[in-house]
mmCIF file of C-alpha atoms in Angstrom:
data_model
loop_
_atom_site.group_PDB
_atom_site.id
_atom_site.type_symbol
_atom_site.label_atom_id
_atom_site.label_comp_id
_atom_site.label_asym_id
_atom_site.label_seq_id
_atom_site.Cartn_x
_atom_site.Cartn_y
_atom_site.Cartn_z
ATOM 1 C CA UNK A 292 118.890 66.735 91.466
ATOM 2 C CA UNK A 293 118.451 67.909 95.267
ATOM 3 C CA UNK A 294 114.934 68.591 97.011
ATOM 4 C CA UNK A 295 114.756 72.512 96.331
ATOM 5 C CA UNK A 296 115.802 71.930 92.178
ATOM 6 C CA UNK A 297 112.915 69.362 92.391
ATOM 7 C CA UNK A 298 110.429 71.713 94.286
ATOM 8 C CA UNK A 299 111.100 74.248 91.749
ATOM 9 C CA UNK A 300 110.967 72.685 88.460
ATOM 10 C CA UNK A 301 107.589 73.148 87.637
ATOM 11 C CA UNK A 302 107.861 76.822 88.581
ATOM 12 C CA UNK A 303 111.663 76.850 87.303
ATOM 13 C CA UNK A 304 110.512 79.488 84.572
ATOM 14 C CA UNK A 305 108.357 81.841 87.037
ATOM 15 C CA UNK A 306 111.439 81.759 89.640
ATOM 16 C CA UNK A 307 113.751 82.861 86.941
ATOM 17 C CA UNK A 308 111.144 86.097 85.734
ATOM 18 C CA UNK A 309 110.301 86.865 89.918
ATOM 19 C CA UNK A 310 113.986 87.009 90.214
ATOM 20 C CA UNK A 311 114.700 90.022 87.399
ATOM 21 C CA UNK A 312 111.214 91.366 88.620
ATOM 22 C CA UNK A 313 112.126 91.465 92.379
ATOM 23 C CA UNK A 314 114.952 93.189 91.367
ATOM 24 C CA UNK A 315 113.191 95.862 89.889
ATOM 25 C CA UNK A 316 110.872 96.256 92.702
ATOM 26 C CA UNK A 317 114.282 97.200 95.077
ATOM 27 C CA UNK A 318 115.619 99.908 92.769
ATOM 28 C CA UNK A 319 116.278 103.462 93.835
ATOM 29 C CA UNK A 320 117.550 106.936 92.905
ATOM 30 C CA UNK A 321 120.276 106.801 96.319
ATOM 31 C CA UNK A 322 123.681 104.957 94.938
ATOM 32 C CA UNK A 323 124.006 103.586 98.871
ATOM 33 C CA UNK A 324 120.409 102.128 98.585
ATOM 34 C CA UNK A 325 121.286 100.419 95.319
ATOM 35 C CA UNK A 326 124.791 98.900 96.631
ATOM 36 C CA UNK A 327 122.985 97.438 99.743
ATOM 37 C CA UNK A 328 120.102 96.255 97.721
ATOM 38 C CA UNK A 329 122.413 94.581 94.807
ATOM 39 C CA UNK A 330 124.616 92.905 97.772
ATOM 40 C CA UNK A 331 121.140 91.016 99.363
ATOM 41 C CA UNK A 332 119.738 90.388 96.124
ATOM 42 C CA UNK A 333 123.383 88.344 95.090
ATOM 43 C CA UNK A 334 123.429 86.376 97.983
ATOM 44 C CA UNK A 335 119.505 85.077 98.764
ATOM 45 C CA UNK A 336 118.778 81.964 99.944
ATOM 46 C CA UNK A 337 116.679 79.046 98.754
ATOM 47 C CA UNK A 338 113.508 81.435 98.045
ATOM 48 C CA UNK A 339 111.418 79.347 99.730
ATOM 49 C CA UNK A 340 108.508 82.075 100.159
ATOM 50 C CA UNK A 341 108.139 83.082 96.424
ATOM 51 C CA UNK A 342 107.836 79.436 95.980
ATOM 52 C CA UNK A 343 105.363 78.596 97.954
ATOM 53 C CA UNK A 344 103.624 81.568 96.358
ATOM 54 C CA UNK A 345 103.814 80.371 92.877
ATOM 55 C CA UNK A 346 103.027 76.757 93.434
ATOM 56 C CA UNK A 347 99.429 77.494 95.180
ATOM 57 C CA UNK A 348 98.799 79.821 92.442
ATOM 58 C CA UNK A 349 99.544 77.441 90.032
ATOM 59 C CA UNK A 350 98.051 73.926 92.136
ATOM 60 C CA UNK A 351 94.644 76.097 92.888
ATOM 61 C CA UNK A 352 94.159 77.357 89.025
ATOM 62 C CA UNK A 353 95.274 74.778 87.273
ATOM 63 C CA UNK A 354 98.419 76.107 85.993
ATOM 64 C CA UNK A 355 98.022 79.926 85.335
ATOM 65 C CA UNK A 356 99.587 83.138 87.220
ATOM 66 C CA UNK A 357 99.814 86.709 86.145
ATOM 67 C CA UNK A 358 100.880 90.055 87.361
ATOM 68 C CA UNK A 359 99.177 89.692 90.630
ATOM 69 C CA UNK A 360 100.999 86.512 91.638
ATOM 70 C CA UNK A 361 104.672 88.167 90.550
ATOM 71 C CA UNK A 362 103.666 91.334 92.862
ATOM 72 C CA UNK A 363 102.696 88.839 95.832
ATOM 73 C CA UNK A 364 106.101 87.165 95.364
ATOM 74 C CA UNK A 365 107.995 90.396 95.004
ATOM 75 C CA UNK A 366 106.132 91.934 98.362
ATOM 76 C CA UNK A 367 106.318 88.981 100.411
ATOM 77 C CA UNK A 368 109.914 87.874 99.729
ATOM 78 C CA UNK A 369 110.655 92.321 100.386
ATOM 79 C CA UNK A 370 109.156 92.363 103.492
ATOM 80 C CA UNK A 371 110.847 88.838 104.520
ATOM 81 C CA UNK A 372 114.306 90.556 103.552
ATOM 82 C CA UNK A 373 113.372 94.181 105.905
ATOM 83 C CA UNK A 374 112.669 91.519 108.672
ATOM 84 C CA UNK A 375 116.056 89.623 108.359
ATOM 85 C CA UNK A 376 117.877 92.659 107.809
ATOM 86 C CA UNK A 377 116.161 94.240 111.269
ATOM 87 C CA UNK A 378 116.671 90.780 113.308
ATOM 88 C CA UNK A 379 120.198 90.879 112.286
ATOM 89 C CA UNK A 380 120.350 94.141 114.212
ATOM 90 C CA UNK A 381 118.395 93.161 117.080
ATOM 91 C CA UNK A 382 119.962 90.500 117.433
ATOM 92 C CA UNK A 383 123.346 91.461 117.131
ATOM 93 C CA UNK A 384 124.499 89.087 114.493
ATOM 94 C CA UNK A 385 127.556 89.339 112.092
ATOM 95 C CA UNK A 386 126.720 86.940 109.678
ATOM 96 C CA UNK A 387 123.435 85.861 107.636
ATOM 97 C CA UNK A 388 123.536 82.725 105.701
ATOM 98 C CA UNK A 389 127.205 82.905 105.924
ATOM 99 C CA UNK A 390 128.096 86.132 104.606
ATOM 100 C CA UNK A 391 128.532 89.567 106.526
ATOM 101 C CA UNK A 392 124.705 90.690 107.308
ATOM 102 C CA UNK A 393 123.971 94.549 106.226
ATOM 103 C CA UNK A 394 124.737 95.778 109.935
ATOM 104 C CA UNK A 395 128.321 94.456 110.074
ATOM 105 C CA UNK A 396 128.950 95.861 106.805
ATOM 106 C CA UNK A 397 127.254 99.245 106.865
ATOM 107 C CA UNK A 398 126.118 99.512 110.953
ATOM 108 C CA UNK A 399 123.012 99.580 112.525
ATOM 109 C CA UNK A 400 121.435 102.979 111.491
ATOM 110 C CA UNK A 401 121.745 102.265 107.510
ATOM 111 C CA UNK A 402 120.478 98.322 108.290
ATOM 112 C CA UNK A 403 117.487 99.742 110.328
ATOM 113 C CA UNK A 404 116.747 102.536 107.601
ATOM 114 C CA UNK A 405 117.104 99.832 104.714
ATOM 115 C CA UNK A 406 114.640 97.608 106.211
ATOM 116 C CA UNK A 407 112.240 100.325 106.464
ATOM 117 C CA UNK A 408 112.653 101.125 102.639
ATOM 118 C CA UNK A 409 111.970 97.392 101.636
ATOM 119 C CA UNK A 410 108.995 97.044 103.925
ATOM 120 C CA UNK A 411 107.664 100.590 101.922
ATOM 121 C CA UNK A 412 109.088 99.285 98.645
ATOM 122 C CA UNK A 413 106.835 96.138 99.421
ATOM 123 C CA UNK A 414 103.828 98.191 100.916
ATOM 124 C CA UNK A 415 103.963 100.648 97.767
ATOM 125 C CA UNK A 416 104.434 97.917 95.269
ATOM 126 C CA UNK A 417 100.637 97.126 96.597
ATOM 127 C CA UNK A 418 99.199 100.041 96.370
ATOM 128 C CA UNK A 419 100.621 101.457 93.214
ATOM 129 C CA UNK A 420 98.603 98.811 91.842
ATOM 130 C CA UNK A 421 95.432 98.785 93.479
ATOM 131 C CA UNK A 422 96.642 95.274 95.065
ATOM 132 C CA UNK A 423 94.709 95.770 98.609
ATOM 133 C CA UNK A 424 93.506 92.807 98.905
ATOM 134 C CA UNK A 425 97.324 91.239 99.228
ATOM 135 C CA UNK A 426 98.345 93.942 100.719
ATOM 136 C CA UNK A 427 95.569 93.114 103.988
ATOM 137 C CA UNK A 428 97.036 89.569 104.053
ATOM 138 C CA UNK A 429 100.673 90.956 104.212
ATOM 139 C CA UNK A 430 100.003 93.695 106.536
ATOM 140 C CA UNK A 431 98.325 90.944 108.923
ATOM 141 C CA UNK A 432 101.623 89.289 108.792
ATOM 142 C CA UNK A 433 103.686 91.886 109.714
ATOM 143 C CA UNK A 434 101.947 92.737 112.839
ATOM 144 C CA UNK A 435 101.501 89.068 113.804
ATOM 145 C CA UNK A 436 105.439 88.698 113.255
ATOM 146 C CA UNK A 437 106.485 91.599 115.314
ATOM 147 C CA UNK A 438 103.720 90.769 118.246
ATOM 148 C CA UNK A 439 105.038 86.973 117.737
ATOM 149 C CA UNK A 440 108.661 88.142 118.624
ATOM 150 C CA UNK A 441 107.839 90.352 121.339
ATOM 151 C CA UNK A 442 105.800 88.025 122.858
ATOM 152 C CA UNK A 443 108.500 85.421 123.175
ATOM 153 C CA UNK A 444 110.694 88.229 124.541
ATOM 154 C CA UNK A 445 108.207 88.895 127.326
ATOM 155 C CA UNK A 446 107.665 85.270 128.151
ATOM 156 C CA UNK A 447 111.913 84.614 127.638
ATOM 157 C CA UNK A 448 112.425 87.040 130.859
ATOM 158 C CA UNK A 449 109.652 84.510 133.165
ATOM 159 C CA UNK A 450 110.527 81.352 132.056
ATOM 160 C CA UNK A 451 107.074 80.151 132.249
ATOM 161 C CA UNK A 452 105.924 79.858 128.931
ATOM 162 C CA UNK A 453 103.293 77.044 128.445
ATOM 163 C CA UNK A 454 102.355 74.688 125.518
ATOM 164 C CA UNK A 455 99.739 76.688 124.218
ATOM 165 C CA UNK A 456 101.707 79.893 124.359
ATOM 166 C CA UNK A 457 104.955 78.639 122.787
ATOM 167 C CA UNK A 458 102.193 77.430 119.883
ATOM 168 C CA UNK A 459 100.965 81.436 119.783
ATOM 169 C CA UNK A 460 104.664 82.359 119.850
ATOM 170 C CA UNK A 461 106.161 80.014 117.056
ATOM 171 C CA UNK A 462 102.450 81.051 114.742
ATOM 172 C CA UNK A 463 102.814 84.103 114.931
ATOM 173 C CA UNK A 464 106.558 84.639 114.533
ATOM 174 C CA UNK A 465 107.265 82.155 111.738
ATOM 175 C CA UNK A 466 104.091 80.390 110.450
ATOM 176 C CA UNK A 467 102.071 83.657 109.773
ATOM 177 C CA UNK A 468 104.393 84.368 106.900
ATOM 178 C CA UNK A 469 104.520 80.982 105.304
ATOM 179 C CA UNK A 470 100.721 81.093 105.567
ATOM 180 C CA UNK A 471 100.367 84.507 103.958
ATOM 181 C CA UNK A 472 102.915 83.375 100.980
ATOM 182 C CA UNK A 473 99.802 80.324 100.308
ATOM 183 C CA UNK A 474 96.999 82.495 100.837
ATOM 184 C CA UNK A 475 98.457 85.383 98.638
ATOM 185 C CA UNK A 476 98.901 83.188 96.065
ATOM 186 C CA UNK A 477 95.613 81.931 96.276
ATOM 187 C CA UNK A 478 94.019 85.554 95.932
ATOM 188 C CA UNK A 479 96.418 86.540 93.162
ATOM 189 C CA UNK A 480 94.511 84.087 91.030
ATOM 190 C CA UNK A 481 90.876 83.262 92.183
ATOM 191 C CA UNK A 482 89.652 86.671 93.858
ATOM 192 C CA UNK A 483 86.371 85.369 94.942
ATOM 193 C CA UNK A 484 87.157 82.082 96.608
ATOM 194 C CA UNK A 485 87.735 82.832 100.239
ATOM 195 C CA UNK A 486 87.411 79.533 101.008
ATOM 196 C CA UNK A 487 90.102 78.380 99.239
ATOM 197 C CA UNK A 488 92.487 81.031 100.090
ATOM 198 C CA UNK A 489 92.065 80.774 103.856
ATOM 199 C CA UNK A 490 92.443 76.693 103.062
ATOM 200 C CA UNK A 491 95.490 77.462 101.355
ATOM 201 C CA UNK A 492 96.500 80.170 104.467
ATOM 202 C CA UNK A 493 96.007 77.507 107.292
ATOM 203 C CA UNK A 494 98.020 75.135 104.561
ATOM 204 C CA UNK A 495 100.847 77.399 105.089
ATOM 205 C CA UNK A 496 100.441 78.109 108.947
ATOM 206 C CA UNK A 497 100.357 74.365 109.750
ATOM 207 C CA UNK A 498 103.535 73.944 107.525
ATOM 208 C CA UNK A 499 105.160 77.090 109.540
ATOM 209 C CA UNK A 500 104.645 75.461 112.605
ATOM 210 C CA UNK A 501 106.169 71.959 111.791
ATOM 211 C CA UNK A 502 109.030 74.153 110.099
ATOM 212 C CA UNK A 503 109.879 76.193 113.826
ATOM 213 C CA UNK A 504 109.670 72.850 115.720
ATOM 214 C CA UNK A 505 112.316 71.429 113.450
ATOM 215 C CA UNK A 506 114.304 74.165 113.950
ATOM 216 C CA UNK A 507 114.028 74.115 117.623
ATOM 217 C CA UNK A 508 115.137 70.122 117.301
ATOM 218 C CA UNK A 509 118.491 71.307 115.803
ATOM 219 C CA UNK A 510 119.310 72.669 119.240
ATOM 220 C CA UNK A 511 119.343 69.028 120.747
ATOM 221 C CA UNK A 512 119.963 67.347 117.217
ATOM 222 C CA UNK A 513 123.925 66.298 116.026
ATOM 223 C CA UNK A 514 122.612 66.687 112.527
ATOM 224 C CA UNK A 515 123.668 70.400 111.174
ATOM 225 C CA UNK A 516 127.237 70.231 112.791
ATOM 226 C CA UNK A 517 128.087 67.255 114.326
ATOM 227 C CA UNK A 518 126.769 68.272 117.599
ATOM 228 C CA UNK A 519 124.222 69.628 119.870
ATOM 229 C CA UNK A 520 124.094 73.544 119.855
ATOM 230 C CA UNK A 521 122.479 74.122 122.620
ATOM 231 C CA UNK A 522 122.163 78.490 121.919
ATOM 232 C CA UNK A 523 118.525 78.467 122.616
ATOM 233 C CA UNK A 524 119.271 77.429 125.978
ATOM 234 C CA UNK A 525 122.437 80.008 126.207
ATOM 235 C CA UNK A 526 119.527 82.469 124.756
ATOM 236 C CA UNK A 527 117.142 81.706 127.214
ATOM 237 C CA UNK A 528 114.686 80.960 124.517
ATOM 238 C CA UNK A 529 111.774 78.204 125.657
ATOM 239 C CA UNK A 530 111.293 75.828 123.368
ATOM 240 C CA UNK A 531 109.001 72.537 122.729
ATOM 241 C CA UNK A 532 111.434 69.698 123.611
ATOM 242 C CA UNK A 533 112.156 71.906 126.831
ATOM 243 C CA UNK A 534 108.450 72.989 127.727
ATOM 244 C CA UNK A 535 107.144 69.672 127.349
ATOM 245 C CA UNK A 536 110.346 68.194 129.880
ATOM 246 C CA UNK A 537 109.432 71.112 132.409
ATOM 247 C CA UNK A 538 105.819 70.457 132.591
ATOM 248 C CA UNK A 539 106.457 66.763 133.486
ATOM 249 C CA UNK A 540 109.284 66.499 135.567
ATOM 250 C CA UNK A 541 109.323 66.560 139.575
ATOM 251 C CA UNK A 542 109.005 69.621 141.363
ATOM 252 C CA UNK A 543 113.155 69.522 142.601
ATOM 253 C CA UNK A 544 113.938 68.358 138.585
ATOM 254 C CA UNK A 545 111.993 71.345 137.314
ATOM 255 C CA UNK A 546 113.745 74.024 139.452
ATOM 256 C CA UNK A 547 117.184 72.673 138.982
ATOM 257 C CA UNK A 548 116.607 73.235 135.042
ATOM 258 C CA UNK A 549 114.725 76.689 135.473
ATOM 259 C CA UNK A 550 117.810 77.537 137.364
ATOM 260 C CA UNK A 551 120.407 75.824 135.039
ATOM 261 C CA UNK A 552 119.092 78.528 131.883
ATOM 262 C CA UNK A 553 118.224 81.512 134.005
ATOM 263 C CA UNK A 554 121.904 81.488 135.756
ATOM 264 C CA UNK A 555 123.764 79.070 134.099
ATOM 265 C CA UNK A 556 123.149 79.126 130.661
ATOM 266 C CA UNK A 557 126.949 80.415 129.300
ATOM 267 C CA UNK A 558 128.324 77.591 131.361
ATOM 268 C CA UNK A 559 129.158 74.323 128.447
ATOM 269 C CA UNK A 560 128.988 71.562 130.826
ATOM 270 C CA UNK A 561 125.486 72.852 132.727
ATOM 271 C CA UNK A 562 123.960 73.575 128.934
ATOM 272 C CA UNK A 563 125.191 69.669 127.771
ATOM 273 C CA UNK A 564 123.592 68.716 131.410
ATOM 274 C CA UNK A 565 120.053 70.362 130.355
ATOM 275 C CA UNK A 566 120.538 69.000 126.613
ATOM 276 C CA UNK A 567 121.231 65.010 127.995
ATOM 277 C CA UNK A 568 117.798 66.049 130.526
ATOM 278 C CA UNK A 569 115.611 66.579 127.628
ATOM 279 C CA UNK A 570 116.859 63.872 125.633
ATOM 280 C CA UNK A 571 116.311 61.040 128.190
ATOM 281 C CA UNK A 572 113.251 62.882 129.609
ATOM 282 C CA UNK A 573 111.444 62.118 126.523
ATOM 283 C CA UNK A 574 111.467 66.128 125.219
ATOM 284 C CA UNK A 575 112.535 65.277 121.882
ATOM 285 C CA UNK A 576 110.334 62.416 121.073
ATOM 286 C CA UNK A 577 107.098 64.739 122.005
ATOM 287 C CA UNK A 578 108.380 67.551 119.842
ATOM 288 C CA UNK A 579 108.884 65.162 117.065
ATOM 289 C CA UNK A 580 105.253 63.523 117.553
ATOM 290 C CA UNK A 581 104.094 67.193 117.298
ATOM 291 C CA UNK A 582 105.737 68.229 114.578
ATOM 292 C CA UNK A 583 104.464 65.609 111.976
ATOM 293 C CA UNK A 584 100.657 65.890 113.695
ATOM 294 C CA UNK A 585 101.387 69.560 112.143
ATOM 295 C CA UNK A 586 102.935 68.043 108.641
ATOM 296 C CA UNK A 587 100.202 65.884 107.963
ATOM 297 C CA UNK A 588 97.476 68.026 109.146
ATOM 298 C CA UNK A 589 99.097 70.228 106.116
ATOM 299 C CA UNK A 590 99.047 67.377 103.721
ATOM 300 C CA UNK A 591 95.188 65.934 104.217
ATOM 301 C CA UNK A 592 94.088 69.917 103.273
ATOM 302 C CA UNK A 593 95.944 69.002 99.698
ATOM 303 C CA UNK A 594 93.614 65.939 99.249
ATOM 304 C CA UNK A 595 91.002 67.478 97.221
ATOM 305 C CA UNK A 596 93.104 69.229 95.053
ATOM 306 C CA UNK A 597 93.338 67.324 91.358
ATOM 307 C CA UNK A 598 96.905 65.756 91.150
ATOM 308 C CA UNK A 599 99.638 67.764 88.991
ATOM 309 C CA UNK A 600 102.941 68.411 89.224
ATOM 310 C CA UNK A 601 102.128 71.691 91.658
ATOM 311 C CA UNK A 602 100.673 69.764 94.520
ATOM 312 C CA UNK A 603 103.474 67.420 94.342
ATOM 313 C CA UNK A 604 105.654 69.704 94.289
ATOM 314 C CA UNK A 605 104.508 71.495 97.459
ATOM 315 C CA UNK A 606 103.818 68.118 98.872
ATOM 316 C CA UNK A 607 107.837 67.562 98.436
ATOM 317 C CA UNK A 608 107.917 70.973 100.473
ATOM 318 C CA UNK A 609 106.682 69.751 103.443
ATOM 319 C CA UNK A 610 108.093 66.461 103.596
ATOM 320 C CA UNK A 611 111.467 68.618 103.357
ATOM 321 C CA UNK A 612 110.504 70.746 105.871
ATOM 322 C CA UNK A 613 110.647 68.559 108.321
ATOM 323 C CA UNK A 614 113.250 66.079 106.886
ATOM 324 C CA UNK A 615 115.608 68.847 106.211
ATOM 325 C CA UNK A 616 119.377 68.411 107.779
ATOM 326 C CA UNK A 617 119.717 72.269 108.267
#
């Protein structure tokens, strides 16, 4: 059985209801709406988010959810899906987890407009049922993801992003959803406890930020394909391995590299020149170092949670997260 079977069998029969329930929650009158919707529903990925929602509910109550927990799932994984389906047109791409992303298919103006009627869809899915307390942890999301990426967009065009910054960046952008998924399923099943959600929240941001910094590994790493990548650097995007080289190299080492990604980043040999830098400039090995700090920071908030199948479950999460080969 592989990691994500494992992860999911104690939830296996919540995934499987989620699934017809989320989608429900897409359905519309327009035919177009419904064709667009049907193709992302048949080809999602590992579900990661609805996951991590149903295994706090289920770790923090002992074992129940209800209607507020299959809403929480249903709005987060929604507005995860307008997201992808908008960075897919931002960003130009073709392809989403290896199939023809709604912009190829159907152009930019239907992709944007679709991704606006999934983040309603998700927002209405709230309110229609008086959910507002879910629907503040979501909405804090949203604008945390959108500052997240335009932050990194400013900071991109400099070059001189620092530790603490690319921390803000890489929170904001990827671990404030992860975080909301833990704290929403929290709140879907003890409404009073803000302790324990906001526990359960900074569970989830602390595994979001060990989850970008693997991700940002895979640039340098010959795991995924064989070989290093490299397309942050073509992308100008500032990563940890990168940051940390830059703030502890000399003076002549640090503007050769600044210049190697600001005018010679589409150039192969100059971008396997910067990759062979940070590898033997110790960039790697700090990022690494960093990255489980964040993991097991994540795990010790677990610890006085009574043991069940949920909390290992979502202690098999982040162990994958940052064992994953993709």
């Amino acid at each position: 059985m592989n990691i994500t079977s494992q992860i999911k069998q104690p939830i296996f029969s919540e995934m499987e209801l989620f699934e017809k329930k989320f989608h429900e929650s897409m359905t519309s009158k327009v035919a177009l709406l419904n064709r667009i919707t049907y193709y992302i529903v048949n080809r999602k990925g590992k579900q990661m988010r609805p996951m991590f929602v149903f295994l706090t509910a289920k770790m923090v109550s002992g074992g129940t959810v209800n209607e507020r927990t299959y809403r929480g799932a249903s709005v987060i994984e929604l507005i995860h899906t307008a997201t992808l389906v908008h960075d897919d047109v931002v960003d130009d791409s073709n392809r989403r987890r290896g199939f023809f992303s709604i912009n190829a298919l159907w152009k930019n103006k239907i992709a944007v407009l679709v991704g606006d009627y999934l983040l309603s869809k998700g927002l209405l899915l709230s309110i229609d049922n008086g959910d507002f307390d879910l629907l503040k942890i979501i909405s804090v999301a949203v604008r945390e993801m959108s500052e997240g990426e335009l932050l990194q967009i400013e900071k991109a065009r400099r070059l001189d992003i620092t530790e603490e910054v690319y921390y803000e960046i890489i929170r904001k952008k990827t671990a404030t959803l992860i975080a909301a998924c833990c704290a929403l399923g929290a709140r879907s099943v003890i409404e009073e406890d803000d302790i324990q959600v906001e526990n359960m929240r900074k569970f989830g941001e602390l595994i979001g930020m060990a989850f970008q910094i693997k991700d940002d590994l895979f640039d340098y790493s010959e795991e995924a394909i064989g070989k290093p990548t490299g397309i942050d650097i073509k992308e100008q995007k500032m990563t940890l391995p990168l940051i940390h080289v830059l703030n502890t190299c000399s003076p002549q080492e640090k503007k050769w590299l600044i210049n190697s990604i600001k005018n010679h980043n589409k150039d192969k040999k100059r971008v396997k020149e910067v990759i062979a830098f940070v590898k033997n400039n110790n960039g790697l090995a700090y990022a690494e170092n960093k990255m489980v700090q964040f993991q097991q920071e994540a795990l010790s908030l677990l610890e006085n949670y009574t043991d069940s199948e949920f909390k290992d479950a979502l202690t098999l999460m982040v162990n994958y997260v940052i064992e994953r080969k993709k």
